[in-house]
Coordinates of C-alpha atoms in Angstrom, one line a residue:
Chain A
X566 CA 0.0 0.0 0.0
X567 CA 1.3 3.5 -0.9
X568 CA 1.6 6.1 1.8
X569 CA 0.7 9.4 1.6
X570 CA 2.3 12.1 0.8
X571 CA 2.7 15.5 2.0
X572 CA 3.9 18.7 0.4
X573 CA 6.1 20.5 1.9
X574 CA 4.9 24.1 3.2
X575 CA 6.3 27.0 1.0
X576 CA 5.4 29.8 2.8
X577 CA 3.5 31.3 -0.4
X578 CA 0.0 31.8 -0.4
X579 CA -1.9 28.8 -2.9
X580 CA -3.8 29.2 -5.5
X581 CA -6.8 28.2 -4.3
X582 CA -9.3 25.6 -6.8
X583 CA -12.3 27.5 -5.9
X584 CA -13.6 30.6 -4.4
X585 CA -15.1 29.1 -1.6
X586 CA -11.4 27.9 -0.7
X587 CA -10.1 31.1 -1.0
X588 CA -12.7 32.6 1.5
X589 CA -12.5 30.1 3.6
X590 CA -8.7 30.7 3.9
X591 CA -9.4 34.5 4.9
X592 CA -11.6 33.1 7.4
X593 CA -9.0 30.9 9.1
X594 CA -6.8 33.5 9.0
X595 CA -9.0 35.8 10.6
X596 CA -9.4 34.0 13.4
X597 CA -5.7 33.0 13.8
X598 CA -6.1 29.5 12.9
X599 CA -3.2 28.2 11.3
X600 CA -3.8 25.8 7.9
X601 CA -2.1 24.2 5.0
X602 CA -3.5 24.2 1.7
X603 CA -3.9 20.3 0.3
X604 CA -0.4 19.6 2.2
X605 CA -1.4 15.5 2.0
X606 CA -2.4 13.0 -1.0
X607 CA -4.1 9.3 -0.1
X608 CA -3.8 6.7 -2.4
X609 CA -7.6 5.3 -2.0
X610 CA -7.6 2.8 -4.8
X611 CA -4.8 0.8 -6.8
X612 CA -4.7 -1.4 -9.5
X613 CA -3.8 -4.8 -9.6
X614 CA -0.3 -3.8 -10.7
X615 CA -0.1 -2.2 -6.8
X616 CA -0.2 1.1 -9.1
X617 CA -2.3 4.2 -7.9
X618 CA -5.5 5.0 -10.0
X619 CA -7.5 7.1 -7.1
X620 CA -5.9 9.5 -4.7
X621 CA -7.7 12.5 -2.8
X622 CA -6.2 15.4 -1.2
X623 CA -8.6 17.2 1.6
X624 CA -8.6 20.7 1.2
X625 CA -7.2 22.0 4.5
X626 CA -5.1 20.4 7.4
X627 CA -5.5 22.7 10.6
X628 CA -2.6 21.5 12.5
X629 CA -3.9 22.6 15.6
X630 CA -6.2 20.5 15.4
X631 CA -5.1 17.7 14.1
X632 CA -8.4 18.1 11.1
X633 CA -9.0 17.9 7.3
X634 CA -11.6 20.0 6.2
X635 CA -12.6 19.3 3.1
X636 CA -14.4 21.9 0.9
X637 CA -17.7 19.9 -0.9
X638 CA -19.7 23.3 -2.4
X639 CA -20.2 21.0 -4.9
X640 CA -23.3 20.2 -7.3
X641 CA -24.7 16.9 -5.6
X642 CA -23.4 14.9 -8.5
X643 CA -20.1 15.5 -7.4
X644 CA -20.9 15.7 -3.5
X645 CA -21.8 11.9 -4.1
X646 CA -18.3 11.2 -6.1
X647 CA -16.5 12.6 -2.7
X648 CA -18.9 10.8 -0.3
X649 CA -17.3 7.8 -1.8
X650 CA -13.7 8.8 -1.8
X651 CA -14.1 10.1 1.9
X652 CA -15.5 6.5 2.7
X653 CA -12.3 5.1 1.3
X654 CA -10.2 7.3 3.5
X655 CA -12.2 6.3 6.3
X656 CA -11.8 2.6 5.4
X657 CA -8.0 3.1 4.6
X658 CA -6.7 5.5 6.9
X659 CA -8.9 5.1 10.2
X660 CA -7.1 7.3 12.1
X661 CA -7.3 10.6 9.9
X662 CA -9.8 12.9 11.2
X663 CA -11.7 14.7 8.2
X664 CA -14.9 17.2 8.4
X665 CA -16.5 17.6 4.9
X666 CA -17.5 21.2 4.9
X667 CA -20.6 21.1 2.3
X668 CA -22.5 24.0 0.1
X669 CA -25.0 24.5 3.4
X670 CA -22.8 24.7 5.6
X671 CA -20.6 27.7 3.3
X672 CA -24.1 28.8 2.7
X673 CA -24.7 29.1 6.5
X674 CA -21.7 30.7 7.2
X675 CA -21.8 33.6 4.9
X676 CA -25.2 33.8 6.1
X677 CA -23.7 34.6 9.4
X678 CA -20.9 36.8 8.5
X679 CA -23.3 38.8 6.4
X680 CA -21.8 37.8 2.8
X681 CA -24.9 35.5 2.0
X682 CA -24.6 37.3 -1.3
X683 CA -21.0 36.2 -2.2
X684 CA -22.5 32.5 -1.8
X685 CA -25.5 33.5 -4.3
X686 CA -22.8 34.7 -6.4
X687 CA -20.8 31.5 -6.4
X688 CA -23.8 29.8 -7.7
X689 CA -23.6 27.8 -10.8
X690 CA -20.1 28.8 -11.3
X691 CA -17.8 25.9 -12.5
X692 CA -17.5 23.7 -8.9
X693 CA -19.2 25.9 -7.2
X694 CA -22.5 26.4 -5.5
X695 CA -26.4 25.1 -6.3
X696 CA -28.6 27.2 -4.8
X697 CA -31.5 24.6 -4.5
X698 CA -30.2 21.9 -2.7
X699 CA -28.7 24.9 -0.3
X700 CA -31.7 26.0 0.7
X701 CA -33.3 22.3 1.3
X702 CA -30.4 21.9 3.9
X703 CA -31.3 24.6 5.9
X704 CA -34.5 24.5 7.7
X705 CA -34.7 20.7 8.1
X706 CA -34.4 19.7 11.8
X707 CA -36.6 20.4 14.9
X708 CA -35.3 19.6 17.5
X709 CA -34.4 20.9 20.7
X710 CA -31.9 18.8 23.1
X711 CA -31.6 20.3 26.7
X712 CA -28.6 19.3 27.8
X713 CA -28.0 16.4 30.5
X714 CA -27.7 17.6 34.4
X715 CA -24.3 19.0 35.2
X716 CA -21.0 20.0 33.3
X717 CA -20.2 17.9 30.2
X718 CA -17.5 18.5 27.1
X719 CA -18.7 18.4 23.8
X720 CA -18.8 15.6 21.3
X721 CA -19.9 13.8 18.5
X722 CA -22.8 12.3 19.8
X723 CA -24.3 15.3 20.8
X724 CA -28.4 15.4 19.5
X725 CA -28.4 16.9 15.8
X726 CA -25.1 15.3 15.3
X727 CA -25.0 12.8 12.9
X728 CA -23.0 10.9 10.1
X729 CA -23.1 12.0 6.5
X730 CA -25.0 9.2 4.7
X731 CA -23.2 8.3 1.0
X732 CA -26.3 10.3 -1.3
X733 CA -27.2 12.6 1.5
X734 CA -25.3 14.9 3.3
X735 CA -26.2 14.7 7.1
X736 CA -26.2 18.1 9.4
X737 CA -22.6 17.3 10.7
X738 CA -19.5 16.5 8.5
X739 CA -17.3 14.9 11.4
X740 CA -16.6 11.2 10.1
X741 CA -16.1 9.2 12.8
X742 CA -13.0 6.7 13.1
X743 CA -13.4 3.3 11.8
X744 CA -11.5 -0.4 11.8
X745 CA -10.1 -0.2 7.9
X746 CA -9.3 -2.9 5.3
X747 CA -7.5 -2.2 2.4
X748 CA -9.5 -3.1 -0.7
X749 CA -7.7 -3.2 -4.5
X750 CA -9.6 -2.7 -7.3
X751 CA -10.3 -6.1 -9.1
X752 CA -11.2 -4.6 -12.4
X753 CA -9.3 -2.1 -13.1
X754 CA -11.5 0.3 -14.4
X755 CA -11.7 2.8 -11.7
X756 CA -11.3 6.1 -13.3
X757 CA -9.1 8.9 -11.7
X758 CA -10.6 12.0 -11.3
X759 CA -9.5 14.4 -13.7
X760 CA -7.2 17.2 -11.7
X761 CA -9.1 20.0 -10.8
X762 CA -8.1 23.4 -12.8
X763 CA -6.3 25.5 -10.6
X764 CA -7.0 29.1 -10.9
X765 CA -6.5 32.1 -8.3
X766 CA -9.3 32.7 -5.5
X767 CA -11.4 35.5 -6.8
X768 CA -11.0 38.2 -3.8
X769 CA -14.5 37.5 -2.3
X770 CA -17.2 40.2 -1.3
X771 CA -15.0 42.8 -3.8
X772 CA -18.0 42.8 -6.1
X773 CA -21.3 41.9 -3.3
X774 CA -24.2 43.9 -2.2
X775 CA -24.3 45.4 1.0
X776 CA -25.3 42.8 3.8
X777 CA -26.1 42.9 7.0
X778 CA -23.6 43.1 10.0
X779 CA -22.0 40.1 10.7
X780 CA -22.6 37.8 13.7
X781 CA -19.9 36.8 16.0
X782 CA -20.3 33.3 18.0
Chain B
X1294 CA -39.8 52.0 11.7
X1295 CA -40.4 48.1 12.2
X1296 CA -42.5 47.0 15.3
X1297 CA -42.3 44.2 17.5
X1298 CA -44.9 42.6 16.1
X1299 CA -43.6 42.8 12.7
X1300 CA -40.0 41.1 13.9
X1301 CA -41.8 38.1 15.2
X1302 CA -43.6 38.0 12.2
X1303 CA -40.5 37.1 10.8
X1304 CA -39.7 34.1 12.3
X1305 CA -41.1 31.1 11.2
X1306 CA -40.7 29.3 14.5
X1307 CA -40.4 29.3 17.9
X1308 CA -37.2 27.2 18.9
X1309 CA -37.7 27.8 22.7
X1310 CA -39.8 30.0 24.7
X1311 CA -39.2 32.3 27.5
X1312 CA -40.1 29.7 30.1
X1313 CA -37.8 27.1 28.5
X1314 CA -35.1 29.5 28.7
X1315 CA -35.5 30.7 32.5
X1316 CA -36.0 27.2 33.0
X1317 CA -33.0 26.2 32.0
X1318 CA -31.2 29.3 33.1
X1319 CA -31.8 28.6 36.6
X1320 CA -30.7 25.2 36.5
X1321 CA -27.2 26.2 34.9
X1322 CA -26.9 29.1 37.6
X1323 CA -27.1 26.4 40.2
X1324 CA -24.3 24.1 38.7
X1325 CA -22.5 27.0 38.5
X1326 CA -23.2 27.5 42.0
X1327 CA -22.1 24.4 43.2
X1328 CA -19.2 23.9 40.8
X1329 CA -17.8 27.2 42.5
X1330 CA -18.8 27.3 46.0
X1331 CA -16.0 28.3 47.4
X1332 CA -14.6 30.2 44.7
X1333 CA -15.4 33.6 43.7
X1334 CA -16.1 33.7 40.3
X1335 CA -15.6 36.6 37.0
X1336 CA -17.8 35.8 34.3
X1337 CA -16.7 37.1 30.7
X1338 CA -19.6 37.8 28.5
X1339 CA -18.8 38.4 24.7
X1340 CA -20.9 41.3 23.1
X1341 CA -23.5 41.5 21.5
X1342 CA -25.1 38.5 21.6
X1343 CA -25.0 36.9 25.2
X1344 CA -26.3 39.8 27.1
X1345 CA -29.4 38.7 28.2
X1346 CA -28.3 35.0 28.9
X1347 CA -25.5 36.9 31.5
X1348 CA -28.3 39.1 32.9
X1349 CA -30.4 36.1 33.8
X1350 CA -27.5 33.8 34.2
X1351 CA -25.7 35.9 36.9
X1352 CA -29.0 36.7 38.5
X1353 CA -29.0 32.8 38.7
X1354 CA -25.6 32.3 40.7
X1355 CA -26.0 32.2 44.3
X1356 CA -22.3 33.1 45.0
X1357 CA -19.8 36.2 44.9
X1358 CA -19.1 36.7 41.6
X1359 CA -17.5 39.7 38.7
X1360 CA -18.2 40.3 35.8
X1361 CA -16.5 41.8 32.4
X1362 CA -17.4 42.4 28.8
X1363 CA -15.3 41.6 26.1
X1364 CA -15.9 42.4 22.3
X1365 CA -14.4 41.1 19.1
X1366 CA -15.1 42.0 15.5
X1367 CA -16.5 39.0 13.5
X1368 CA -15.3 38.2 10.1
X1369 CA -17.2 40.1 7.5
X1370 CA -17.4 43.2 9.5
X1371 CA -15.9 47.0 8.6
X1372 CA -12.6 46.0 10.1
X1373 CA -11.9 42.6 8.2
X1374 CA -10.6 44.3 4.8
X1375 CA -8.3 46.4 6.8
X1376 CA -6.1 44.2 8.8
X1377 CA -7.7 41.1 7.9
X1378 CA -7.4 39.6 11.9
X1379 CA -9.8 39.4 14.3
X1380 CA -9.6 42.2 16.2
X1381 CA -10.4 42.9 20.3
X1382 CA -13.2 46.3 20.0
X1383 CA -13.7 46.2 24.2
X1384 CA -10.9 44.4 26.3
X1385 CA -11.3 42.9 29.7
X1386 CA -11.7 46.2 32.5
X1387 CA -9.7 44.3 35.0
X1388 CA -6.8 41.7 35.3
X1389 CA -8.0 38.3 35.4
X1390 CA -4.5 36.3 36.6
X1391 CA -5.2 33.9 38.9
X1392 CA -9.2 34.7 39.1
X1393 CA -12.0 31.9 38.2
X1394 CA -13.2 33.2 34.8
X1395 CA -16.5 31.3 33.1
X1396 CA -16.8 32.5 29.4
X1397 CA -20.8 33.2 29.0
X1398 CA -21.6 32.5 25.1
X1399 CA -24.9 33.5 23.3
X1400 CA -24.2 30.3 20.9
X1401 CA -21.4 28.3 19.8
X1402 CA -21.3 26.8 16.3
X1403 CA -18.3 27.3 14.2
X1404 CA -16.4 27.4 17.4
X1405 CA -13.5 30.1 15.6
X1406 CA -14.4 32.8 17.8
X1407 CA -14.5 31.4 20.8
X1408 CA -11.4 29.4 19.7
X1409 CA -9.9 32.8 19.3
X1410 CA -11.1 34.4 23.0
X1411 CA -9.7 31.1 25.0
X1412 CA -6.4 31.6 23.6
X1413 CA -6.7 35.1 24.2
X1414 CA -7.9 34.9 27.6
X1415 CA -5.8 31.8 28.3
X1416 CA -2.6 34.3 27.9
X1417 CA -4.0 36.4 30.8
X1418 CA -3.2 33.4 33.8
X1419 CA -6.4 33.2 34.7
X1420 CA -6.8 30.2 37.5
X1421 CA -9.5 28.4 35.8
X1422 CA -11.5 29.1 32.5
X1423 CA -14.5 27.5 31.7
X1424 CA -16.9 28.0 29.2
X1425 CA -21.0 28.0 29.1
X1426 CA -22.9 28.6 25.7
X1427 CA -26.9 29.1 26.1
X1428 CA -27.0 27.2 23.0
X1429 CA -24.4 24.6 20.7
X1430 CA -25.1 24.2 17.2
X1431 CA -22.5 21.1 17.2
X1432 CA -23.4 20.4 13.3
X1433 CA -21.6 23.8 12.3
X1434 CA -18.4 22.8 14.0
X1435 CA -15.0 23.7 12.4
X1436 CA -12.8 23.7 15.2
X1437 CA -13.5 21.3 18.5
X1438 CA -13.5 23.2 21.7
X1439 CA -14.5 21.6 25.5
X1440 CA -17.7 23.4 26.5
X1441 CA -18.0 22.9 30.4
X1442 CA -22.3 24.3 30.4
X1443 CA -24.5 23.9 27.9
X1444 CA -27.9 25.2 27.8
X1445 CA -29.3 23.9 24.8
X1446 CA -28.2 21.9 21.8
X1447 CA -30.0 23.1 18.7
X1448 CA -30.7 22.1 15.3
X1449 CA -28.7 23.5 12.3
X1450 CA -31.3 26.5 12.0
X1451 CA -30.6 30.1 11.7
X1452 CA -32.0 31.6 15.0
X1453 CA -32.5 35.0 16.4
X1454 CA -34.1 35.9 19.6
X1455 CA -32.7 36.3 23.3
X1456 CA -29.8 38.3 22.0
X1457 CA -29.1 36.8 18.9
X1458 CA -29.4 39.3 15.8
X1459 CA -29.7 39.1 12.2
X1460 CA -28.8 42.4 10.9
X1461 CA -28.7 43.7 14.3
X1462 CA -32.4 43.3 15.0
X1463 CA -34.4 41.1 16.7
X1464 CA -32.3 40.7 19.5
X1465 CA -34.9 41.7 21.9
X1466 CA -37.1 38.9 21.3
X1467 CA -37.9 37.1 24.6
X1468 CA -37.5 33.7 22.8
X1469 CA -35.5 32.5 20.5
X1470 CA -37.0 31.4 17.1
X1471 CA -36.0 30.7 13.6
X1472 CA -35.9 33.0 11.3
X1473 CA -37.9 32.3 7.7
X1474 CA -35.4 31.8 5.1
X1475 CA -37.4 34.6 3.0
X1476 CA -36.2 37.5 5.4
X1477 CA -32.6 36.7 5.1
X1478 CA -32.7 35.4 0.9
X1479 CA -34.2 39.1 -0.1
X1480 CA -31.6 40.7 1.6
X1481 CA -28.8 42.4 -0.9

């Protein structure tokens, strides 16, 4: 099995595959939390030859955390396509903590920092946002958990915390750690993704209406 | 001029009432009360947002206790395109090294500002820092922080009410409530 690899960290700033990278990069900053840009690869699937024929590279590594974040503000076409590449991570690599970060979830958080209109803008841009399947994410759930008597940390299984089905994105993007096996590809016909065009991050909100004042949490 | 009545015409649900949230208040002001009996404690509440949980929430403590205000711009704001850093718009009015300090949050969800203020705060020696939210939004969060109190856990909705604001209203709502999707999609 190949290991991953890792890029070294050059200090530059990346160019970013999408605008929602890109802003999501100014966010991190913003709050002083340090990331790399795609700094790892996984082999997820080989041939029969012990070649590599699928690899995926999360989006983010927040060292401080020890977290991928991986960027999904994807048509759900393509959410699907990562669903099953994060599955294989899982499967491979048990240990790697990832949180898929889908178009909602961007959607939610410009909503909160006022810039809802810079996710409207990304919308049906090449890789970028859908606004139907954005708003059907939102205003889902109704529930209400009071939590348990006396002090208690947070966690995954916290009420409204859930895994992300294959097809259907669920409200939280943790993946929880699983036993692995290795599986090879006994057909050879898995396809590798073609590489995603890299072009610079727009500078976001340069061109959006006026919004309402930000919310801090 | 909007009215009151128009606001909660706004919102397309009622998360949790008034009573729910004395309710609840109450019960966190005595865990707090026990947790700290022989402690006096500071509590830290971040503006805007969490001034009416600290109002209620102090009122709930049964022991001798500060409090302090702290405020922080929030991405998006009039100061991000200038420096680009989260910046500190009220600081602490006294020294907290070596005091009990319990960080009162409106609402957690991405966790990045609060991630921010514990490191922050964390850098002034305080003796002990804990941290109670009114409300977690766990499904909306980016970094993982250790929340000692938590008042509710809530579904990933967009909810105003009890100090929480969209475009600086509705804050004084005496519940809090989700707000229809319509209010906040017209916008811009």
């Amino acid at each position: 099995m190949t290991a991953p690899t890792s890029q070294p960290d050059s200090g530059e700033r990346p160019a970013f595959a999408h605008a929602s990278e890109a802003e999501m990069s100014r966010i991190l900053d913003f709050y002083g939390v340090e990331w790399r840009y795609e700094p790892t690869t996984f082999p997820i699937l080989w041939n029969l030859d012990g070649e590599v024929v699928e690899s995926f590279s999360p989006d983010f590594y927040l060292p401080d955390f020890d977290l991928y974040l991986e960027m999904t503000t994807l048509k759900q076409t393509l959410v699907r396509k990562k669903n099953r590449k994060l599955r294989r991570l899982r499967e491979l690599y048990p240990d790697i903590r990832i949180k898929l970060f889908y178009a909602r979830d961007f959607r939610a958080m410009m909503l909160k920092y006022g810039r809802l209109a810079l996710a409207e803008s990304l919308s049906g841009t090449p890789g970028q946002l859908v606004g139907g399947e954005l708003t059907a994410g939102v205003m889902t759930e109704n529930r209400v958990a009071a939590s348990a008597a006396g002090p208690r940390p947070v966690d995954g299984g916290e009420p409204g915390a859930s895994e992300p089905s294959p097809s259907e994105p669920a409200a939280n993007g943790v993946v929880p750690e699983r036993p692995g096996t290795v599986v090879m590809s006994t057909t050879g016909s898995a396809r590798r993704e073609p590489r995603r065009r890299r072009r610079r991050g727009r500078r976001a909100g340069a061109t959006t209406p006026a919004q309402p004042a930000p919310r801090a949490d | 001029m909007r009215t009151a009545t128009d606001l909660q015409a706004d919102i397309g649900e009622i998360l949790l009432t008034e009573a729910q949230l004395q309710g609840r208040i109450a019960e966190l002001g005595a865990q707090v009360s026990a947790d700290y009996a022989d402690r006096t404690l500071t509590l830290v509440s971040v503006l805007k947002g969490s001034l009416p949980f600290m109002a209620d929430l102090m009122r709930s403590i049964d022991r001798p206790l500060r409090i302090d205000l702290m405020e922080v711009s929030s991405y998006g704001g009039a100061t991000t395109e200038s420096s680009g850093l989260v910046r500190i718009l009220k600081d602490l009015s006294s020294s907290i090294e070596g005091e009990d300090v319990l960080i009162v949050e409106d609402i957690i969800d991405t966790g990045l500002t609060l991630n921010y203020l514990v490191r922050y705060l964390r850098g002034k020696k305080p003796a002990s820092l804990r941290i109670c939210t009114l409300l977690d939004k766990p499904a909306r969060r980016l970094v993982e922080i250790d929340v000692d109190y938590i008042g509710f856990t809530i579904p990933d909705q967009f909810v105003v009410g009890y100090g929480l604001d969209y475009g600086e209203l509705y804050r004084n709502l005496r519940f809090v409530g989700v707000l229809r999707p319509e209010v906040y999609s017209t916008v811009g």
